[in-house]
Amino acid sequence: MYIDYHTHHDRCGHASGTLREVVEKAIEKGFDHIGLSDHSPLFMDKRDHANPNMTMAKSQFPVYVEEMLLLREEYKNKIDVRIGVESDYIEGLEDRYISIYEKYPLDYIIGSVHYFDGFHVYDPRRWHRGEICVDEEYRKYLKLVQKAAKSGMFDILGHIDAIKGLNHKAQSDLTPLLEETAQVIAESGVVVELNTSGLRKCGEIFPSSAMLKLLHDREVAFTFGSDAHSPEELGYGWKESMDVLLSLGVRELATFKARKREMVPIPELTGIPTNK
Ligand SMILES: [Zn+2]
Ligand SMILES: [Zn+2]
């Protein structure tokens, strides 16, 4: 099975392609499942469309879900469209987000830590605030990832070590923190994605091979997400990701329908979708 569970489209204001173009490109590339998972609106903001370059308006969310449902039906003989969202994880607003998502027939929710200390995780200004302790930023990020796991809100955790995305390297050995994080994730039962936007941002999949091993040792299940921000990026880094998983002894990927997990086999390494 060829799957991609982390994709964006033009509603978020910083990706290209319509939902239909994403689905059609996924068919062209030979995927069995295409997961649609655009950024959640900024539900925590009072305004309807607080940041048009970051995500859709709050009022667009029901429209987005409706469009996914129509596409799922229209293309059901060609591809399995799975209906999702990449949600922000905002500490303290768990109940608010849960009560919103409950109203929609989502197949899955990716939970990602994007914001902390007032900056997006990929905002370079984080690292130019005077004396910054890189290890402390890693610690804060991974502690929030742990809280996202424990919240029980999510089916998949998104880009769990995105804090490395701008190539600021930890100074000390963070193995104990990584082990603690892997343990919390294992106990929570949430799935971890191999997110290949890491390859595009810093030359390494999110999460690192070391972290993948710690997770696999604790029997955490994995899925695949290109974090495509254009139809062309669908499936980006698939082969590299599967090679990492197969070398660890992983043989299955997690898929989701109506918030229920189903494991599917990693395909033979032939006929892999192209990394166009
Ligand atoms: Zn994005
Ligand atoms: Zn993200």
PDB file of C-alpha atoms and ligand atoms in Angstrom:
ATOM      1  CA  MET A   1       0.000   0.000   0.000  1.00  0.00           C
ATOM      2  CA  TYR A   2       1.247   3.427  -0.936  1.00  0.00           C
ATOM      3  CA  ILE A   3      -0.057   6.070   1.391  1.00  0.00           C
ATOM      4  CA  ASP A   4       0.521   9.711   2.229  1.00  0.00           C
ATOM      5  CA  TYR A   5      -1.296  11.013   5.287  1.00  0.00           C
ATOM      6  CA  HIS A   6       0.127  14.524   5.578  1.00  0.00           C
ATOM      7  CA  THR A   7      -0.767  16.922   2.760  1.00  0.00           C
ATOM      8  CA  HIS A   8      -1.728  20.579   2.378  1.00  0.00           C
ATOM      9  CA  HIS A   9      -3.471  22.641  -0.291  1.00  0.00           C
ATOM     10  CA  ASP A  10      -4.093  26.271  -1.121  1.00  0.00           C
ATOM     11  CA  ARG A  11      -6.607  27.013   1.666  1.00  0.00           C
ATOM     12  CA  CYS A  12      -3.793  27.480   4.167  1.00  0.00           C
ATOM     13  CA  GLY A  13      -2.368  30.407   2.189  1.00  0.00           C
ATOM     14  CA  HIS A  14       1.158  29.016   1.865  1.00  0.00           C
ATOM     15  CA  ALA A  15       0.622  25.857  -0.223  1.00  0.00           C
ATOM     16  CA  SER A  16      -0.307  25.474  -3.873  1.00  0.00           C
ATOM     17  CA  GLY A  17      -2.959  23.355  -5.557  1.00  0.00           C
ATOM     18  CA  THR A  18      -6.612  22.725  -4.815  1.00  0.00           C
ATOM     19  CA  LEU A  19      -7.869  19.679  -2.932  1.00  0.00           C
ATOM     20  CA  ARG A  20      -8.987  18.217  -6.267  1.00  0.00           C
ATOM     21  CA  GLU A  21      -5.505  18.718  -7.724  1.00  0.00           C
ATOM     22  CA  VAL A  22      -3.994  16.954  -4.722  1.00  0.00           C
ATOM     23  CA  VAL A  23      -6.321  13.979  -5.176  1.00  0.00           C
ATOM     24  CA  GLU A  24      -5.759  13.795  -8.939  1.00  0.00           C
ATOM     25  CA  LYS A  25      -1.985  13.967  -8.540  1.00  0.00           C
ATOM     26  CA  ALA A  26      -2.146  11.223  -5.910  1.00  0.00           C
ATOM     27  CA  ILE A  27      -4.010   9.007  -8.392  1.00  0.00           C
ATOM     28  CA  GLU A  28      -1.437   9.806 -11.074  1.00  0.00           C
ATOM     29  CA  LYS A  29       1.389   8.891  -8.683  1.00  0.00           C
ATOM     30  CA  GLY A  30      -0.197   5.575  -7.825  1.00  0.00           C
ATOM     31  CA  PHE A  31      -1.232   6.025  -4.197  1.00  0.00           C
ATOM     32  CA  ASP A  32      -3.787   3.719  -2.580  1.00  0.00           C
ATOM     33  CA  HIS A  33      -4.678   6.207   0.167  1.00  0.00           C
ATOM     34  CA  ILE A  34      -4.398   9.966   0.103  1.00  0.00           C
ATOM     35  CA  GLY A  35      -4.865  11.666   3.440  1.00  0.00           C
ATOM     36  CA  LEU A  36      -5.957  15.304   3.287  1.00  0.00           C
ATOM     37  CA  SER A  37      -4.733  17.149   6.339  1.00  0.00           C
ATOM     38  CA  ASP A  38      -4.620  20.885   5.933  1.00  0.00           C
ATOM     39  CA  HIS A  39      -3.646  23.122   8.854  1.00  0.00           C
ATOM     40  CA  SER A  40      -6.365  23.641  11.431  1.00  0.00           C
ATOM     41  CA  PRO A  41      -7.746  27.182  11.689  1.00  0.00           C
ATOM     42  CA  LEU A  42      -6.402  29.258  14.580  1.00  0.00           C
ATOM     43  CA  PHE A  43      -9.357  28.286  16.746  1.00  0.00           C
ATOM     44  CA  MET A  44      -7.734  30.000  19.712  1.00  0.00           C
ATOM     45  CA  ASP A  45      -7.920  33.430  18.061  1.00  0.00           C
ATOM     46  CA  LYS A  46     -10.995  35.636  18.321  1.00  0.00           C
ATOM     47  CA  ARG A  47     -10.783  36.722  14.685  1.00  0.00           C
ATOM     48  CA  ASP A  48     -12.174  34.578  11.868  1.00  0.00           C
ATOM     49  CA  HIS A  49      -9.040  34.721   9.737  1.00  0.00           C
ATOM     50  CA  ALA A  50      -6.223  35.774  12.004  1.00  0.00           C
ATOM     51  CA  ASN A  51      -3.340  34.829   9.723  1.00  0.00           C
ATOM     52  CA  PRO A  52      -4.199  34.214   6.052  1.00  0.00           C
ATOM     53  CA  ASN A  53      -0.640  33.116   5.268  1.00  0.00           C
ATOM     54  CA  MET A  54      -0.684  30.417   7.935  1.00  0.00           C
ATOM     55  CA  THR A  55      -4.044  28.688   7.755  1.00  0.00           C
ATOM     56  CA  MET A  56      -7.663  28.827   6.627  1.00  0.00           C
ATOM     57  CA  ALA A  57     -10.331  30.982   8.269  1.00  0.00           C
ATOM     58  CA  LYS A  58     -12.362  29.376  11.054  1.00  0.00           C
ATOM     59  CA  SER A  59     -15.465  29.764   8.879  1.00  0.00           C
ATOM     60  CA  GLN A  60     -13.719  27.762   6.116  1.00  0.00           C
ATOM     61  CA  PHE A  61     -13.317  24.618   8.192  1.00  0.00           C
ATOM     62  CA  PRO A  62     -16.818  23.183   7.545  1.00  0.00           C
ATOM     63  CA  VAL A  63     -16.422  24.059   3.851  1.00  0.00           C
ATOM     64  CA  TYR A  64     -13.092  22.219   3.790  1.00  0.00           C
ATOM     65  CA  VAL A  65     -14.597  19.104   5.358  1.00  0.00           C
ATOM     66  CA  GLU A  66     -17.570  19.170   2.978  1.00  0.00           C
ATOM     67  CA  GLU A  67     -15.270  19.419  -0.046  1.00  0.00           C
ATOM     68  CA  MET A  68     -13.214  16.441   1.180  1.00  0.00           C
ATOM     69  CA  LEU A  69     -16.380  14.367   1.581  1.00  0.00           C
ATOM     70  CA  LEU A  70     -17.479  15.182  -1.971  1.00  0.00           C
ATOM     71  CA  LEU A  71     -14.053  14.298  -3.383  1.00  0.00           C
ATOM     72  CA  ARG A  72     -13.975  11.039  -1.433  1.00  0.00           C
ATOM     73  CA  GLU A  73     -17.248  10.030  -3.068  1.00  0.00           C
ATOM     74  CA  GLU A  74     -16.331  11.256  -6.537  1.00  0.00           C
ATOM     75  CA  TYR A  75     -13.003   9.423  -6.680  1.00  0.00           C
ATOM     76  CA  LYS A  76     -13.887   6.334  -4.645  1.00  0.00           C
ATOM     77  CA  ASN A  77     -13.221   3.950  -7.524  1.00  0.00           C
ATOM     78  CA  LYS A  78      -9.735   5.357  -8.108  1.00  0.00           C
ATOM     79  CA  ILE A  79      -8.297   6.142  -4.680  1.00  0.00           C
ATOM     80  CA  ASP A  80      -9.187   6.007  -1.027  1.00  0.00           C
ATOM     81  CA  VAL A  81      -9.442   9.612   0.178  1.00  0.00           C
ATOM     82  CA  ARG A  82      -9.023   9.934   3.937  1.00  0.00           C
ATOM     83  CA  ILE A  83     -10.340  13.010   5.675  1.00  0.00           C
ATOM     84  CA  GLY A  84      -8.055  14.654   8.147  1.00  0.00           C
ATOM     85  CA  VAL A  85      -6.594  17.779   9.631  1.00  0.00           C
ATOM     86  CA  GLU A  86      -3.182  18.759  10.926  1.00  0.00           C
ATOM     87  CA  SER A  87      -4.145  20.333  14.209  1.00  0.00           C
ATOM     88  CA  ASP A  88      -2.096  22.657  16.307  1.00  0.00           C
ATOM     89  CA  TYR A  89      -1.509  21.427  19.805  1.00  0.00           C
ATOM     90  CA  ILE A  90      -2.081  24.363  22.153  1.00  0.00           C
ATOM     91  CA  GLU A  91      -1.549  23.586  25.809  1.00  0.00           C
ATOM     92  CA  GLY A  92      -4.606  24.509  27.863  1.00  0.00           C
ATOM     93  CA  LEU A  93      -7.019  24.524  24.915  1.00  0.00           C
ATOM     94  CA  GLU A  94      -7.384  20.769  24.568  1.00  0.00           C
ATOM     95  CA  ASP A  95     -11.106  20.674  25.441  1.00  0.00           C
ATOM     96  CA  ARG A  96     -11.920  23.500  23.053  1.00  0.00           C
ATOM     97  CA  TYR A  97     -10.243  21.739  20.132  1.00  0.00           C
ATOM     98  CA  ILE A  98     -11.777  18.372  21.023  1.00  0.00           C
ATOM     99  CA  SER A  99     -15.271  19.868  21.105  1.00  0.00           C
ATOM    100  CA  ILE A 100     -14.771  21.365  17.639  1.00  0.00           C
ATOM    101  CA  TYR A 101     -13.391  18.218  15.988  1.00  0.00           C
ATOM    102  CA  GLU A 102     -16.138  16.053  17.483  1.00  0.00           C
ATOM    103  CA  LYS A 103     -18.621  17.731  15.155  1.00  0.00           C
ATOM    104  CA  TYR A 104     -16.925  16.501  11.978  1.00  0.00           C
ATOM    105  CA  PRO A 105     -16.613  13.035  10.376  1.00  0.00           C
ATOM    106  CA  LEU A 106     -12.815  13.039  10.388  1.00  0.00           C
ATOM    107  CA  ASP A 107     -10.825   9.893   9.652  1.00  0.00           C
ATOM    108  CA  TYR A 108      -7.835  11.115  11.613  1.00  0.00           C
ATOM    109  CA  ILE A 109      -6.191  14.077  13.325  1.00  0.00           C
ATOM    110  CA  ILE A 110      -2.483  14.823  13.209  1.00  0.00           C
ATOM    111  CA  GLY A 111      -1.327  16.730  16.279  1.00  0.00           C
ATOM    112  CA  SER A 112       1.616  19.042  15.756  1.00  0.00           C
ATOM    113  CA  VAL A 113       3.414  21.478  17.989  1.00  0.00           C
ATOM    114  CA  HIS A 114       3.899  24.587  15.879  1.00  0.00           C
ATOM    115  CA  TYR A 115       3.856  27.455  18.366  1.00  0.00           C
ATOM    116  CA  PHE A 116       5.630  27.997  21.632  1.00  0.00           C
ATOM    117  CA  ASP A 117       7.061  31.050  23.369  1.00  0.00           C
ATOM    118  CA  GLY A 118       5.313  33.202  20.776  1.00  0.00           C
ATOM    119  CA  PHE A 119       7.113  31.877  17.712  1.00  0.00           C
ATOM    120  CA  HIS A 120       6.325  29.286  15.083  1.00  0.00           C
ATOM    121  CA  VAL A 121       8.761  26.375  15.238  1.00  0.00           C
ATOM    122  CA  TYR A 122      10.142  27.342  11.806  1.00  0.00           C
ATOM    123  CA  ASP A 123      10.388  31.060  12.566  1.00  0.00           C
ATOM    124  CA  PRO A 124      14.095  31.995  12.471  1.00  0.00           C
ATOM    125  CA  ARG A 125      13.469  34.827  14.949  1.00  0.00           C
ATOM    126  CA  ARG A 126      13.300  32.232  17.734  1.00  0.00           C
ATOM    127  CA  TRP A 127      17.034  31.820  17.448  1.00  0.00           C
ATOM    128  CA  HIS A 128      17.854  35.531  17.504  1.00  0.00           C
ATOM    129  CA  ARG A 129      16.560  36.621  20.871  1.00  0.00           C
ATOM    130  CA  GLY A 130      19.890  37.191  22.607  1.00  0.00           C
ATOM    131  CA  GLU A 131      21.233  34.320  24.653  1.00  0.00           C
ATOM    132  CA  ILE A 132      19.401  31.239  23.406  1.00  0.00           C
ATOM    133  CA  CYS A 133      20.164  27.834  24.841  1.00  0.00           C
ATOM    134  CA  VAL A 134      19.580  25.442  21.960  1.00  0.00           C
ATOM    135  CA  ASP A 135      19.174  22.426  24.244  1.00  0.00           C
ATOM    136  CA  GLU A 136      16.520  24.265  26.239  1.00  0.00           C
ATOM    137  CA  GLU A 137      14.514  24.916  23.058  1.00  0.00           C
ATOM    138  CA  TYR A 138      14.712  21.197  22.259  1.00  0.00           C
ATOM    139  CA  ARG A 139      13.614  20.359  25.792  1.00  0.00           C
ATOM    140  CA  LYS A 140      10.638  22.726  25.657  1.00  0.00           C
ATOM    141  CA  TYR A 141       9.571  21.419  22.248  1.00  0.00           C
ATOM    142  CA  LEU A 142       9.764  17.759  23.196  1.00  0.00           C
ATOM    143  CA  LYS A 143       7.930  18.359  26.486  1.00  0.00           C
ATOM    144  CA  LEU A 144       5.064  19.869  24.466  1.00  0.00           C
ATOM    145  CA  VAL A 145       5.147  16.871  22.114  1.00  0.00           C
ATOM    146  CA  GLN A 146       4.822  14.671  25.207  1.00  0.00           C
ATOM    147  CA  LYS A 147       1.803  16.692  26.330  1.00  0.00           C
ATOM    148  CA  ALA A 148       0.273  16.402  22.850  1.00  0.00           C
ATOM    149  CA  ALA A 149       0.703  12.623  23.062  1.00  0.00           C
ATOM    150  CA  LYS A 150      -0.808  12.445  26.539  1.00  0.00           C
ATOM    151  CA  SER A 151      -3.758  14.648  25.555  1.00  0.00           C
ATOM    152  CA  GLY A 152      -5.376  11.729  23.736  1.00  0.00           C
ATOM    153  CA  MET A 153      -6.616  14.199  21.107  1.00  0.00           C
ATOM    154  CA  PHE A 154      -4.613  12.844  18.216  1.00  0.00           C
ATOM    155  CA  ASP A 155      -4.250   9.741  16.067  1.00  0.00           C
ATOM    156  CA  ILE A 156      -0.844  10.756  14.715  1.00  0.00           C
ATOM    157  CA  LEU A 157       1.876  13.023  16.079  1.00  0.00           C
ATOM    158  CA  GLY A 158       3.297  15.340  13.419  1.00  0.00           C
ATOM    159  CA  HIS A 159       6.997  16.100  12.862  1.00  0.00           C
ATOM    160  CA  ILE A 160       7.945  15.318  16.464  1.00  0.00           C
ATOM    161  CA  ASP A 161      11.446  16.786  16.284  1.00  0.00           C
ATOM    162  CA  ALA A 162      10.683  19.778  14.056  1.00  0.00           C
ATOM    163  CA  ILE A 163      12.744  21.909  16.429  1.00  0.00           C
ATOM    164  CA  LYS A 164      15.806  20.711  14.471  1.00  0.00           C
ATOM    165  CA  GLY A 165      14.254  22.079  11.251  1.00  0.00           C
ATOM    166  CA  LEU A 166      16.428  25.182  11.013  1.00  0.00           C
ATOM    167  CA  ASN A 167      19.555  23.155  11.685  1.00  0.00           C
ATOM    168  CA  HIS A 168      20.302  24.367  15.197  1.00  0.00           C
ATOM    169  CA  LYS A 169      22.013  21.360  16.730  1.00  0.00           C
ATOM    170  CA  ALA A 170      21.647  20.341  20.342  1.00  0.00           C
ATOM    171  CA  GLN A 171      24.858  20.880  22.288  1.00  0.00           C
ATOM    172  CA  SER A 172      24.614  18.013  24.741  1.00  0.00           C
ATOM    173  CA  ASP A 173      23.486  14.408  24.469  1.00  0.00           C
ATOM    174  CA  LEU A 174      19.687  14.526  24.542  1.00  0.00           C
ATOM    175  CA  THR A 175      19.259  10.744  24.661  1.00  0.00           C
ATOM    176  CA  PRO A 176      17.573  10.736  28.110  1.00  0.00           C
ATOM    177  CA  LEU A 177      15.022  13.314  26.904  1.00  0.00           C
ATOM    178  CA  LEU A 178      14.426  11.348  23.693  1.00  0.00           C
ATOM    179  CA  GLU A 179      13.977   8.140  25.687  1.00  0.00           C
ATOM    180  CA  GLU A 180      11.519   9.821  28.019  1.00  0.00           C
ATOM    181  CA  THR A 181       9.594  11.209  25.020  1.00  0.00           C
ATOM    182  CA  ALA A 182       9.531   7.827  23.273  1.00  0.00           C
ATOM    183  CA  GLN A 183       8.221   6.229  26.466  1.00  0.00           C
ATOM    184  CA  VAL A 184       5.415   8.770  26.854  1.00  0.00           C
ATOM    185  CA  ILE A 185       4.428   8.309  23.197  1.00  0.00           C
ATOM    186  CA  ALA A 186       4.450   4.517  23.568  1.00  0.00           C
ATOM    187  CA  GLU A 187       2.246   4.670  26.654  1.00  0.00           C
ATOM    188  CA  SER A 188      -0.195   7.023  24.926  1.00  0.00           C
ATOM    189  CA  GLY A 189      -0.699   4.661  21.976  1.00  0.00           C
ATOM    190  CA  VAL A 190      -0.463   7.439  19.387  1.00  0.00           C
ATOM    191  CA  VAL A 191       1.120   6.809  15.969  1.00  0.00           C
ATOM    192  CA  VAL A 192       4.220   8.735  14.833  1.00  0.00           C
ATOM    193  CA  GLU A 193       4.600   9.909  11.246  1.00  0.00           C
ATOM    194  CA  LEU A 194       7.760   9.828   9.201  1.00  0.00           C
ATOM    195  CA  ASN A 195       7.537  13.370   7.888  1.00  0.00           C
ATOM    196  CA  THR A 196       9.774  14.043   4.923  1.00  0.00           C
ATOM    197  CA  SER A 197       9.538  17.827   5.089  1.00  0.00           C
ATOM    198  CA  GLY A 198      12.525  17.277   7.378  1.00  0.00           C
ATOM    199  CA  LEU A 199      14.498  16.140   4.322  1.00  0.00           C
ATOM    200  CA  ARG A 200      13.591  19.370   2.569  1.00  0.00           C
ATOM    201  CA  LYS A 201      14.264  21.622   5.584  1.00  0.00           C
ATOM    202  CA  CYS A 202      17.348  20.132   7.239  1.00  0.00           C
ATOM    203  CA  GLY A 203      18.303  17.016   5.276  1.00  0.00           C
ATOM    204  CA  GLU A 204      16.900  14.555   7.835  1.00  0.00           C
ATOM    205  CA  ILE A 205      13.479  12.929   8.183  1.00  0.00           C
ATOM    206  CA  PHE A 206      11.366  13.946  11.199  1.00  0.00           C
ATOM    207  CA  PRO A 207      12.030  12.088  13.472  1.00  0.00           C
ATOM    208  CA  SER A 208      15.711  11.172  13.373  1.00  0.00           C
ATOM    209  CA  SER A 209      16.797   7.567  12.887  1.00  0.00           C
ATOM    210  CA  ALA A 210      17.912   7.466  16.533  1.00  0.00           C
ATOM    211  CA  MET A 211      14.456   8.537  17.683  1.00  0.00           C
ATOM    212  CA  LEU A 212      12.762   6.087  15.318  1.00  0.00           C
ATOM    213  CA  LYS A 213      14.748   3.282  16.907  1.00  0.00           C
ATOM    214  CA  LEU A 214      13.766   4.348  20.435  1.00  0.00           C
ATOM    215  CA  LEU A 215      10.128   4.431  19.327  1.00  0.00           C
ATOM    216  CA  HIS A 216      10.284   1.092  17.523  1.00  0.00           C
ATOM    217  CA  ASP A 217      11.933  -0.525  20.566  1.00  0.00           C
ATOM    218  CA  ARG A 218       8.797   0.529  22.476  1.00  0.00           C
ATOM    219  CA  GLU A 219       6.458  -0.838  19.768  1.00  0.00           C
ATOM    220  CA  VAL A 220       5.206   2.531  18.558  1.00  0.00           C
ATOM    221  CA  ALA A 221       3.514   2.306  15.127  1.00  0.00           C
ATOM    222  CA  PHE A 222       4.424   4.587  12.228  1.00  0.00           C
ATOM    223  CA  THR A 223       2.780   6.191   9.252  1.00  0.00           C
ATOM    224  CA  PHE A 224       4.059   8.231   6.334  1.00  0.00           C
ATOM    225  CA  GLY A 225       3.488  11.902   5.532  1.00  0.00           C
ATOM    226  CA  SER A 226       5.258  14.006   2.929  1.00  0.00           C
ATOM    227  CA  ASP A 227       3.853  17.238   4.428  1.00  0.00           C
ATOM    228  CA  ALA A 228       3.386  18.189   0.770  1.00  0.00           C
ATOM    229  CA  HIS A 229       2.720  21.872   0.204  1.00  0.00           C
ATOM    230  CA  SER A 230       2.186  21.297  -3.534  1.00  0.00           C
ATOM    231  CA  PRO A 231       0.762  18.338  -5.469  1.00  0.00           C
ATOM    232  CA  GLU A 232       4.249  17.637  -6.842  1.00  0.00           C
ATOM    233  CA  GLU A 233       5.573  16.988  -3.334  1.00  0.00           C
ATOM    234  CA  LEU A 234       3.169  14.114  -2.670  1.00  0.00           C
ATOM    235  CA  GLY A 235       5.109  11.021  -1.666  1.00  0.00           C
ATOM    236  CA  TYR A 236       8.349  12.973  -1.312  1.00  0.00           C
ATOM    237  CA  GLY A 237      11.045  10.804   0.271  1.00  0.00           C
ATOM    238  CA  TRP A 238       8.884   7.673   0.312  1.00  0.00           C
ATOM    239  CA  LYS A 239      11.684   5.280  -0.605  1.00  0.00           C
ATOM    240  CA  GLU A 240      14.139   6.780   1.876  1.00  0.00           C
ATOM    241  CA  SER A 241      11.503   6.531   4.626  1.00  0.00           C
ATOM    242  CA  MET A 242      10.618   2.937   3.854  1.00  0.00           C
ATOM    243  CA  ASP A 243      14.300   1.996   3.731  1.00  0.00           C
ATOM    244  CA  VAL A 244      14.742   3.412   7.253  1.00  0.00           C
ATOM    245  CA  LEU A 245      11.690   1.555   8.551  1.00  0.00           C
ATOM    246  CA  LEU A 246      12.594  -1.747   6.879  1.00  0.00           C
ATOM    247  CA  SER A 247      16.117  -1.531   8.288  1.00  0.00           C
ATOM    248  CA  LEU A 248      14.591  -1.198  11.764  1.00  0.00           C
ATOM    249  CA  GLY A 249      12.424  -4.246  11.137  1.00  0.00           C
ATOM    250  CA  VAL A 250       9.158  -2.347  10.681  1.00  0.00           C
ATOM    251  CA  ARG A 251       6.845  -4.105   8.220  1.00  0.00           C
ATOM    252  CA  GLU A 252       3.566  -2.201   8.533  1.00  0.00           C
ATOM    253  CA  LEU A 253       2.213   1.322   8.373  1.00  0.00           C
ATOM    254  CA  ALA A 254      -0.753   2.763  10.222  1.00  0.00           C
ATOM    255  CA  THR A 255      -3.770   4.059   8.307  1.00  0.00           C
ATOM    256  CA  PHE A 256      -6.952   5.557   9.733  1.00  0.00           C
ATOM    257  CA  LYS A 257     -10.633   5.456   8.933  1.00  0.00           C
ATOM    258  CA  ALA A 258     -13.233   7.085  11.201  1.00  0.00           C
ATOM    259  CA  ARG A 259     -10.509   7.535  13.865  1.00  0.00           C
ATOM    260  CA  LYS A 260      -9.769   3.770  13.920  1.00  0.00           C
ATOM    261  CA  ARG A 261      -6.318   2.476  13.145  1.00  0.00           C
ATOM    262  CA  GLU A 262      -5.699  -0.205  10.557  1.00  0.00           C
ATOM    263  CA  MET A 263      -2.202  -1.527   9.899  1.00  0.00           C
ATOM    264  CA  VAL A 264      -1.243  -2.205   6.270  1.00  0.00           C
ATOM    265  CA  PRO A 265       1.905  -3.864   4.911  1.00  0.00           C
ATOM    266  CA  ILE A 266       4.787  -1.801   3.566  1.00  0.00           C
ATOM    267  CA  PRO A 267       4.874  -2.662  -0.145  1.00  0.00           C
ATOM    268  CA  GLU A 268       7.657  -4.517  -1.868  1.00  0.00           C
ATOM    269  CA  LEU A 269      10.287  -2.020  -2.956  1.00  0.00           C
ATOM    270  CA  THR A 270       9.133  -1.985  -6.553  1.00  0.00           C
ATOM    271  CA  GLY A 271       6.845   0.428  -8.304  1.00  0.00           C
ATOM    272  CA  ILE A 272       7.411   3.072  -5.654  1.00  0.00           C
ATOM    273  CA  PRO A 273       5.643   6.342  -6.348  1.00  0.00           C
ATOM    274  CA  THR A 274       8.021   8.727  -7.983  1.00  0.00           C
ATOM    275  CA  ASN A 275       9.605  11.544  -6.035  1.00  0.00           C
ATOM    276  CA  LYS A 276       8.870  14.091  -8.712  1.00  0.00           C
TER     277      LYS A 276
HETATM  278 ZN    ZN B   1       2.168  24.419   6.095  1.00  0.00          ZN
HETATM  279 ZN    ZN B   2       3.165  20.998  10.692  1.00  0.00          ZN
END
